[in-house]
Amino acid sequence: SFGSGKSTTLRLLAGNLSPSTGEVFILGFNSKINAKEIKSRVGFMPEQNGFDYELSAMDNLIIYGSYFNLSQPQVRSRSRHLLRLLQLDEFNHSPVSTLNSSQQRRLALALALLIDPKVLILDMPTQGLSLFEKKWLWKLIKEQIGNRRITIIASNDLNEVEKVSDEVLILHQGKVVSQGSPQELIQNNVGKKVVEYNVPDHDLEYHLRALEKKYQYQMLAQKLKIFIPEHVDAMTTLRWVPSETVVYRDACLSDVF
């Protein structure tokens, strides 16, 4: 969530920020001592794009590549490949200021991939993308970009996180509050199923008394969410719910929050 400390954590891991206390190690390198070595091995896509907006997409890549120990032919070859991969090749020579938000996020990803990193860090990578574009980008990341490197992703979209992550770490005010695979977090914190239904204000006290000490639940506006443990038959719960708006579904990662 916003203010949880995720962007600061990612900047520390990428070597872009030095810790005020303690130490950060990534790929065996200490960020206080070996920031240069980390930056040459870690690709970082920040939440806020950092382009020269007057230059073209290709020129941004070439200038970024010049900061690393890459030859001009290497930089140009990789840049052309990444622009094709991310469907930006028709904008090679267009000023970045003329690209829309989706195209700019894809260019930010191209910059992060230019050094062929061992670790790829993505901060809110699908921000500003349509649903179709998000699905396309996650498929690309999972099948082609992230399948041979460690990929660390920060996202507020828990549906995305659940689908693409092997391991999830939940931060609150800079501290880890939960960690595990998506299914482990769901099973350990919520259960197997969720029953949702609307409750009028005048009936709320009755329903909360009925739930007391039986199930975990959450009240959002006039919607009551009941979390059903794995060993409980949810249909027995549904029988005493007098509502035509009942939703019975699998628990998901967003319920953990």
PDB file of N, CA, C and O in Angstrom, residues 1-11 43-49 51 101-102 104-109 112 120-130 133-134 137-138 141 151-158 160-161 164 171 257:
ATOM      1  N   SER A   1       0.837  -1.186   0.000  1.00  0.00           N
ATOM      2  CA  SER A   1       0.000   0.000   0.000  1.00  0.00           C
ATOM      3  C   SER A   1       0.877   1.243   0.000  1.00  0.00           C
ATOM      4  O   SER A   1       2.079   1.159   0.238  1.00  0.00           O
ATOM      5  N   PHE A   2       0.275   2.419  -0.233  1.00  0.00           N
ATOM      6  CA  PHE A   2       1.027   3.652  -0.270  1.00  0.00           C
ATOM      7  C   PHE A   2       1.602   3.948   1.116  1.00  0.00           C
ATOM      8  O   PHE A   2       0.917   3.840   2.127  1.00  0.00           O
ATOM      9  N   GLY A   3       2.892   4.347   1.165  1.00  0.00           N
ATOM     10  CA  GLY A   3       3.537   4.647   2.436  1.00  0.00           C
ATOM     11  C   GLY A   3       4.033   3.440   3.187  1.00  0.00           C
ATOM     12  O   GLY A   3       4.476   3.543   4.324  1.00  0.00           O
ATOM     13  N   SER A   4       3.980   2.266   2.565  1.00  0.00           N
ATOM     14  CA  SER A   4       4.403   1.044   3.253  1.00  0.00           C
ATOM     15  C   SER A   4       5.916   0.899   3.309  1.00  0.00           C
ATOM     16  O   SER A   4       6.442   0.120   4.093  1.00  0.00           O
ATOM     17  N   GLY A   5       6.627   1.629   2.440  1.00  0.00           N
ATOM     18  CA  GLY A   5       8.083   1.522   2.398  1.00  0.00           C
ATOM     19  C   GLY A   5       8.607   0.708   1.246  1.00  0.00           C
ATOM     20  O   GLY A   5       9.806   0.455   1.150  1.00  0.00           O
ATOM     21  N   LYS A   6       7.708   0.317   0.317  1.00  0.00           N
ATOM     22  CA  LYS A   6       8.133  -0.574  -0.770  1.00  0.00           C
ATOM     23  C   LYS A   6       9.118   0.093  -1.721  1.00  0.00           C
ATOM     24  O   LYS A   6      10.131  -0.515  -2.089  1.00  0.00           O
ATOM     25  N   SER A   7       8.852   1.351  -2.125  1.00  0.00           N
ATOM     26  CA  SER A   7       9.746   2.022  -3.076  1.00  0.00           C
ATOM     27  C   SER A   7      11.110   2.284  -2.453  1.00  0.00           C
ATOM     28  O   SER A   7      12.149   2.147  -3.112  1.00  0.00           O
ATOM     29  N   THR A   8      11.128   2.664  -1.181  1.00  0.00           N
ATOM     30  CA  THR A   8      12.405   2.869  -0.486  1.00  0.00           C
ATOM     31  C   THR A   8      13.182   1.570  -0.416  1.00  0.00           C
ATOM     32  O   THR A   8      14.400   1.540  -0.666  1.00  0.00           O
ATOM     33  N   THR A   9      12.495   0.467  -0.119  1.00  0.00           N
ATOM     34  CA  THR A   9      13.151  -0.843  -0.058  1.00  0.00           C
ATOM     35  C   THR A   9      13.758  -1.207  -1.407  1.00  0.00           C
ATOM     36  O   THR A   9      14.900  -1.683  -1.486  1.00  0.00           O
ATOM     37  N   LEU A  10      13.012  -0.976  -2.473  1.00  0.00           N
ATOM     38  CA  LEU A  10      13.518  -1.315  -3.812  1.00  0.00           C
ATOM     39  C   LEU A  10      14.712  -0.447  -4.196  1.00  0.00           C
ATOM     40  O   LEU A  10      15.666  -0.925  -4.818  1.00  0.00           O
ATOM     41  N   ARG A  11      14.685   0.829  -3.844  1.00  0.00           N
ATOM     42  CA  ARG A  11      15.822   1.710  -4.129  1.00  0.00           C
ATOM     43  C   ARG A  11      17.061   1.261  -3.362  1.00  0.00           C
ATOM     44  O   ARG A  11      18.187   1.342  -3.868  1.00  0.00           O
ATOM     45  N   GLY A  43      18.843  -4.508 -12.733  1.00  0.00           N
ATOM     46  CA  GLY A  43      18.031  -3.606 -13.547  1.00  0.00           C
ATOM     47  C   GLY A  43      16.887  -3.069 -12.711  1.00  0.00           C
ATOM     48  O   GLY A  43      16.168  -3.840 -12.075  1.00  0.00           O
ATOM     49  N   PHE A  44      16.721  -1.753 -12.689  1.00  0.00           N
ATOM     50  CA  PHE A  44      15.716  -1.126 -11.828  1.00  0.00           C
ATOM     51  C   PHE A  44      14.754  -0.289 -12.651  1.00  0.00           C
ATOM     52  O   PHE A  44      15.154   0.628 -13.360  1.00  0.00           O
ATOM     53  N   MET A  45      13.476  -0.603 -12.554  1.00  0.00           N
ATOM     54  CA  MET A  45      12.407   0.181 -13.181  1.00  0.00           C
ATOM     55  C   MET A  45      11.678   0.931 -12.064  1.00  0.00           C
ATOM     56  O   MET A  45      10.869   0.359 -11.344  1.00  0.00           O
ATOM     57  N   PRO A  46      11.970   2.231 -11.868  1.00  0.00           N
ATOM     58  CA  PRO A  46      11.353   2.973 -10.768  1.00  0.00           C
ATOM     59  C   PRO A  46       9.887   3.286 -11.033  1.00  0.00           C
ATOM     60  O   PRO A  46       9.412   3.195 -12.172  1.00  0.00           O
ATOM     61  N   GLU A  47       9.197   3.672  -9.977  1.00  0.00           N
ATOM     62  CA  GLU A  47       7.780   4.037 -10.129  1.00  0.00           C
ATOM     63  C   GLU A  47       7.632   5.295 -10.978  1.00  0.00           C
ATOM     64  O   GLU A  47       6.715   5.406 -11.790  1.00  0.00           O
ATOM     65  N   GLN A  48       8.554   6.235 -10.806  1.00  0.00           N
ATOM     66  CA  GLN A  48       8.539   7.467 -11.589  1.00  0.00           C
ATOM     67  C   GLN A  48       9.557   7.347 -12.722  1.00  0.00           C
ATOM     68  O   GLN A  48      10.729   7.085 -12.478  1.00  0.00           O
ATOM     69  N   ASN A  49       9.096   7.517 -13.957  1.00  0.00           N
ATOM     70  CA  ASN A  49      10.000   7.415 -15.102  1.00  0.00           C
ATOM     71  C   ASN A  49      11.089   8.491 -15.024  1.00  0.00           C
ATOM     72  O   ASN A  49      10.820   9.619 -14.618  1.00  0.00           O
ATOM     73  N   PHE A  51      13.271   9.770 -17.716  1.00  0.00           N
ATOM     74  CA  PHE A  51      13.770   9.965 -19.081  1.00  0.00           C
ATOM     75  C   PHE A  51      14.224  11.406 -19.306  1.00  0.00           C
ATOM     76  O   PHE A  51      13.883  12.315 -18.554  1.00  0.00           O
ATOM     77  N   SER A 101       1.354   7.058 -21.730  1.00  0.00           N
ATOM     78  CA  SER A 101       1.841   6.536 -20.447  1.00  0.00           C
ATOM     79  C   SER A 101       2.233   5.061 -20.530  1.00  0.00           C
ATOM     80  O   SER A 101       3.219   4.633 -19.919  1.00  0.00           O
ATOM     81  N   SER A 102       1.472   4.271 -21.288  1.00  0.00           N
ATOM     82  CA  SER A 102       1.790   2.853 -21.455  1.00  0.00           C
ATOM     83  C   SER A 102       3.126   2.677 -22.168  1.00  0.00           C
ATOM     84  O   SER A 102       3.969   1.865 -21.766  1.00  0.00           O
ATOM     85  N   GLN A 104       5.560   4.782 -22.325  1.00  0.00           N
ATOM     86  CA  GLN A 104       6.641   5.251 -21.456  1.00  0.00           C
ATOM     87  C   GLN A 104       6.999   4.207 -20.398  1.00  0.00           C
ATOM     88  O   GLN A 104       8.177   4.019 -20.078  1.00  0.00           O
ATOM     89  N   ARG A 105       6.000   3.503 -19.865  1.00  0.00           N
ATOM     90  CA  ARG A 105       6.297   2.449 -18.882  1.00  0.00           C
ATOM     91  C   ARG A 105       7.063   1.316 -19.544  1.00  0.00           C
ATOM     92  O   ARG A 105       7.985   0.731 -18.953  1.00  0.00           O
ATOM     93  N   ARG A 106       6.726   0.992 -20.781  1.00  0.00           N
ATOM     94  CA  ARG A 106       7.456  -0.052 -21.498  1.00  0.00           C
ATOM     95  C   ARG A 106       8.888   0.376 -21.791  1.00  0.00           C
ATOM     96  O   ARG A 106       9.823  -0.428 -21.739  1.00  0.00           O
ATOM     97  N   LEU A 107       9.086   1.661 -22.083  1.00  0.00           N
ATOM     98  CA  LEU A 107      10.440   2.161 -22.294  1.00  0.00           C
ATOM     99  C   LEU A 107      11.240   2.109 -20.993  1.00  0.00           C
ATOM    100  O   LEU A 107      12.442   1.776 -21.003  1.00  0.00           O
ATOM    101  N   ALA A 108      10.603   2.408 -19.872  1.00  0.00           N
ATOM    102  CA  ALA A 108      11.274   2.303 -18.571  1.00  0.00           C
ATOM    103  C   ALA A 108      11.727   0.861 -18.321  1.00  0.00           C
ATOM    104  O   ALA A 108      12.803   0.613 -17.764  1.00  0.00           O
ATOM    105  N   LEU A 109      10.902  -0.105 -18.740  1.00  0.00           N
ATOM    106  CA  LEU A 109      11.276  -1.508 -18.606  1.00  0.00           C
ATOM    107  C   LEU A 109      12.462  -1.839 -19.526  1.00  0.00           C
ATOM    108  O   LEU A 109      13.373  -2.576 -19.141  1.00  0.00           O
ATOM    109  N   ALA A 112      15.603  -0.791 -17.884  1.00  0.00           N
ATOM    110  CA  ALA A 112      15.984  -1.708 -16.802  1.00  0.00           C
ATOM    111  C   ALA A 112      16.609  -2.992 -17.345  1.00  0.00           C
ATOM    112  O   ALA A 112      17.450  -3.612 -16.685  1.00  0.00           O
ATOM    113  N   LEU A 120      16.119  -8.259 -11.637  1.00  0.00           N
ATOM    114  CA  LEU A 120      15.267  -7.223 -12.219  1.00  0.00           C
ATOM    115  C   LEU A 120      14.290  -6.749 -11.150  1.00  0.00           C
ATOM    116  O   LEU A 120      13.556  -7.551 -10.570  1.00  0.00           O
ATOM    117  N   ILE A 121      14.301  -5.439 -10.870  1.00  0.00           N
ATOM    118  CA  ILE A 121      13.439  -4.859  -9.845  1.00  0.00           C
ATOM    119  C   ILE A 121      12.433  -3.931 -10.520  1.00  0.00           C
ATOM    120  O   ILE A 121      12.820  -2.982 -11.208  1.00  0.00           O
ATOM    121  N   LEU A 122      11.156  -4.218 -10.331  1.00  0.00           N
ATOM    122  CA  LEU A 122      10.085  -3.477 -11.005  1.00  0.00           C
ATOM    123  C   LEU A 122       9.176  -2.834  -9.968  1.00  0.00           C
ATOM    124  O   LEU A 122       8.512  -3.534  -9.202  1.00  0.00           O
ATOM    125  N   ASP A 123       9.146  -1.517  -9.941  1.00  0.00           N
ATOM    126  CA  ASP A 123       8.301  -0.785  -8.998  1.00  0.00           C
ATOM    127  C   ASP A 123       7.058  -0.283  -9.745  1.00  0.00           C
ATOM    128  O   ASP A 123       7.143   0.600 -10.579  1.00  0.00           O
ATOM    129  N   MET A 124       5.925  -0.881  -9.442  1.00  0.00           N
ATOM    130  CA  MET A 124       4.646  -0.531 -10.068  1.00  0.00           C
ATOM    131  C   MET A 124       4.740  -0.586 -11.597  1.00  0.00           C
ATOM    132  O   MET A 124       4.451   0.394 -12.297  1.00  0.00           O
ATOM    133  N   PRO A 125       5.136  -1.715 -12.170  1.00  0.00           N
ATOM    134  CA  PRO A 125       5.410  -1.769 -13.615  1.00  0.00           C
ATOM    135  C   PRO A 125       4.193  -1.565 -14.504  1.00  0.00           C
ATOM    136  O   PRO A 125       4.339  -1.121 -15.642  1.00  0.00           O
ATOM    137  N   THR A 126       2.996  -1.878 -14.019  1.00  0.00           N
ATOM    138  CA  THR A 126       1.813  -1.767 -14.879  1.00  0.00           C
ATOM    139  C   THR A 126       0.993  -0.509 -14.600  1.00  0.00           C
ATOM    140  O   THR A 126      -0.138  -0.388 -15.070  1.00  0.00           O
ATOM    141  N   GLN A 127       1.568   0.415 -13.864  1.00  0.00           N
ATOM    142  CA  GLN A 127       0.876   1.668 -13.559  1.00  0.00           C
ATOM    143  C   GLN A 127       0.562   2.420 -14.849  1.00  0.00           C
ATOM    144  O   GLN A 127       1.441   2.653 -15.679  1.00  0.00           O
ATOM    145  N   GLY A 128      -0.700   2.792 -15.051  1.00  0.00           N
ATOM    146  CA  GLY A 128      -1.094   3.533 -16.243  1.00  0.00           C
ATOM    147  C   GLY A 128      -1.441   2.668 -17.434  1.00  0.00           C
ATOM    148  O   GLY A 128      -1.754   3.188 -18.504  1.00  0.00           O
ATOM    149  N   LEU A 129      -1.384   1.340 -17.275  1.00  0.00           N
ATOM    150  CA  LEU A 129      -1.689   0.434 -18.383  1.00  0.00           C
ATOM    151  C   LEU A 129      -3.151  -0.003 -18.327  1.00  0.00           C
ATOM    152  O   LEU A 129      -3.743  -0.108 -17.242  1.00  0.00           O
ATOM    153  N   SER A 130      -3.716  -0.296 -19.496  1.00  0.00           N
ATOM    154  CA  SER A 130      -5.073  -0.846 -19.557  1.00  0.00           C
ATOM    155  C   SER A 130      -5.040  -2.302 -19.114  1.00  0.00           C
ATOM    156  O   SER A 130      -3.963  -2.907 -18.997  1.00  0.00           O
ATOM    157  N   GLU A 133      -3.311  -4.403 -21.681  1.00  0.00           N
ATOM    158  CA  GLU A 133      -1.864  -4.178 -21.675  1.00  0.00           C
ATOM    159  C   GLU A 133      -1.203  -4.835 -20.469  1.00  0.00           C
ATOM    160  O   GLU A 133      -0.092  -5.370 -20.569  1.00  0.00           O
ATOM    161  N   LYS A 134      -1.892  -4.807 -19.322  1.00  0.00           N
ATOM    162  CA  LYS A 134      -1.352  -5.461 -18.132  1.00  0.00           C
ATOM    163  C   LYS A 134      -1.188  -6.958 -18.362  1.00  0.00           C
ATOM    164  O   LYS A 134      -0.147  -7.536 -18.037  1.00  0.00           O
ATOM    165  N   LEU A 137       1.740  -7.591 -20.687  1.00  0.00           N
ATOM    166  CA  LEU A 137       3.045  -7.342 -20.083  1.00  0.00           C
ATOM    167  C   LEU A 137       3.403  -8.416 -19.066  1.00  0.00           C
ATOM    168  O   LEU A 137       4.545  -8.892 -19.033  1.00  0.00           O
ATOM    169  N   TRP A 138       2.426  -8.842 -18.244  1.00  0.00           N
ATOM    170  CA  TRP A 138       2.723  -9.888 -17.264  1.00  0.00           C
ATOM    171  C   TRP A 138       3.083 -11.195 -17.959  1.00  0.00           C
ATOM    172  O   TRP A 138       3.968 -11.925 -17.503  1.00  0.00           O
ATOM    173  N   ILE A 141       6.636 -10.768 -19.121  1.00  0.00           N
ATOM    174  CA  ILE A 141       7.575 -10.832 -17.992  1.00  0.00           C
ATOM    175  C   ILE A 141       7.742 -12.264 -17.514  1.00  0.00           C
ATOM    176  O   ILE A 141       8.857 -12.736 -17.282  1.00  0.00           O
ATOM    177  N   THR A 151      13.350 -11.833 -10.252  1.00  0.00           N
ATOM    178  CA  THR A 151      12.523 -10.662 -10.520  1.00  0.00           C
ATOM    179  C   THR A 151      11.775 -10.273  -9.247  1.00  0.00           C
ATOM    180  O   THR A 151      11.083 -11.088  -8.648  1.00  0.00           O
ATOM    181  N   ILE A 152      11.967  -9.019  -8.843  1.00  0.00           N
ATOM    182  CA  ILE A 152      11.320  -8.484  -7.644  1.00  0.00           C
ATOM    183  C   ILE A 152      10.327  -7.415  -8.097  1.00  0.00           C
ATOM    184  O   ILE A 152      10.696  -6.484  -8.803  1.00  0.00           O
ATOM    185  N   ILE A 153       9.072  -7.573  -7.694  1.00  0.00           N
ATOM    186  CA  ILE A 153       8.003  -6.686  -8.170  1.00  0.00           C
ATOM    187  C   ILE A 153       7.291  -6.054  -6.979  1.00  0.00           C
ATOM    188  O   ILE A 153       6.961  -6.735  -6.007  1.00  0.00           O
ATOM    189  N   ALA A 154       7.045  -4.746  -7.066  1.00  0.00           N
ATOM    190  CA  ALA A 154       6.182  -4.066  -6.097  1.00  0.00           C
ATOM    191  C   ALA A 154       4.910  -3.647  -6.817  1.00  0.00           C
ATOM    192  O   ALA A 154       4.962  -3.062  -7.896  1.00  0.00           O
ATOM    193  N   SER A 155       3.764  -3.984  -6.227  1.00  0.00           N
ATOM    194  CA  SER A 155       2.483  -3.653  -6.856  1.00  0.00           C
ATOM    195  C   SER A 155       1.413  -3.517  -5.795  1.00  0.00           C
ATOM    196  O   SER A 155       1.439  -4.213  -4.775  1.00  0.00           O
ATOM    197  N   ASN A 156       0.464  -2.598  -6.045  1.00  0.00           N
ATOM    198  CA  ASN A 156      -0.718  -2.485  -5.179  1.00  0.00           C
ATOM    199  C   ASN A 156      -1.856  -3.357  -5.668  1.00  0.00           C
ATOM    200  O   ASN A 156      -2.881  -3.470  -4.994  1.00  0.00           O
ATOM    201  N   ASP A 157      -1.688  -3.967  -6.842  1.00  0.00           N
ATOM    202  CA  ASP A 157      -2.729  -4.810  -7.417  1.00  0.00           C
ATOM    203  C   ASP A 157      -2.486  -6.251  -6.979  1.00  0.00           C
ATOM    204  O   ASP A 157      -1.657  -6.963  -7.541  1.00  0.00           O
ATOM    205  N   LEU A 158      -3.213  -6.686  -5.951  1.00  0.00           N
ATOM    206  CA  LEU A 158      -2.962  -8.006  -5.371  1.00  0.00           C
ATOM    207  C   LEU A 158      -3.404  -9.135  -6.291  1.00  0.00           C
ATOM    208  O   LEU A 158      -2.899 -10.249  -6.183  1.00  0.00           O
ATOM    209  N   GLU A 160      -2.784  -9.143  -9.480  1.00  0.00           N
ATOM    210  CA  GLU A 160      -1.573  -9.329 -10.281  1.00  0.00           C
ATOM    211  C   GLU A 160      -0.538 -10.117  -9.492  1.00  0.00           C
ATOM    212  O   GLU A 160       0.052 -11.078  -9.992  1.00  0.00           O
ATOM    213  N   VAL A 161      -0.312  -9.690  -8.264  1.00  0.00           N
ATOM    214  CA  VAL A 161       0.709 -10.321  -7.421  1.00  0.00           C
ATOM    215  C   VAL A 161       0.425 -11.809  -7.257  1.00  0.00           C
ATOM    216  O   VAL A 161       1.333 -12.646  -7.358  1.00  0.00           O
ATOM    217  N   VAL A 164       1.348 -13.844 -10.573  1.00  0.00           N
ATOM    218  CA  VAL A 164       2.697 -13.885 -11.148  1.00  0.00           C
ATOM    219  C   VAL A 164       3.794 -14.213 -10.148  1.00  0.00           C
ATOM    220  O   VAL A 164       4.932 -14.462 -10.549  1.00  0.00           O
ATOM    221  N   LEU A 171       4.568  -5.527   3.246  1.00  0.00           N
ATOM    222  CA  LEU A 171       5.169  -4.490   4.074  1.00  0.00           C
ATOM    223  C   LEU A 171       4.105  -3.574   4.650  1.00  0.00           C
ATOM    224  O   LEU A 171       3.115  -3.266   3.984  1.00  0.00           O
ATOM    225  N   PHE A 257      -5.417  -8.762   3.157  1.00  0.00           N
ATOM    226  CA  PHE A 257      -5.325  -7.410   3.672  1.00  0.00           C
ATOM    227  C   PHE A 257      -6.495  -7.071   4.569  1.00  0.00           C
ATOM    228  O   PHE A 257      -6.424  -6.157   5.346  1.00  0.00           O
TER     229      PHE A 257
END
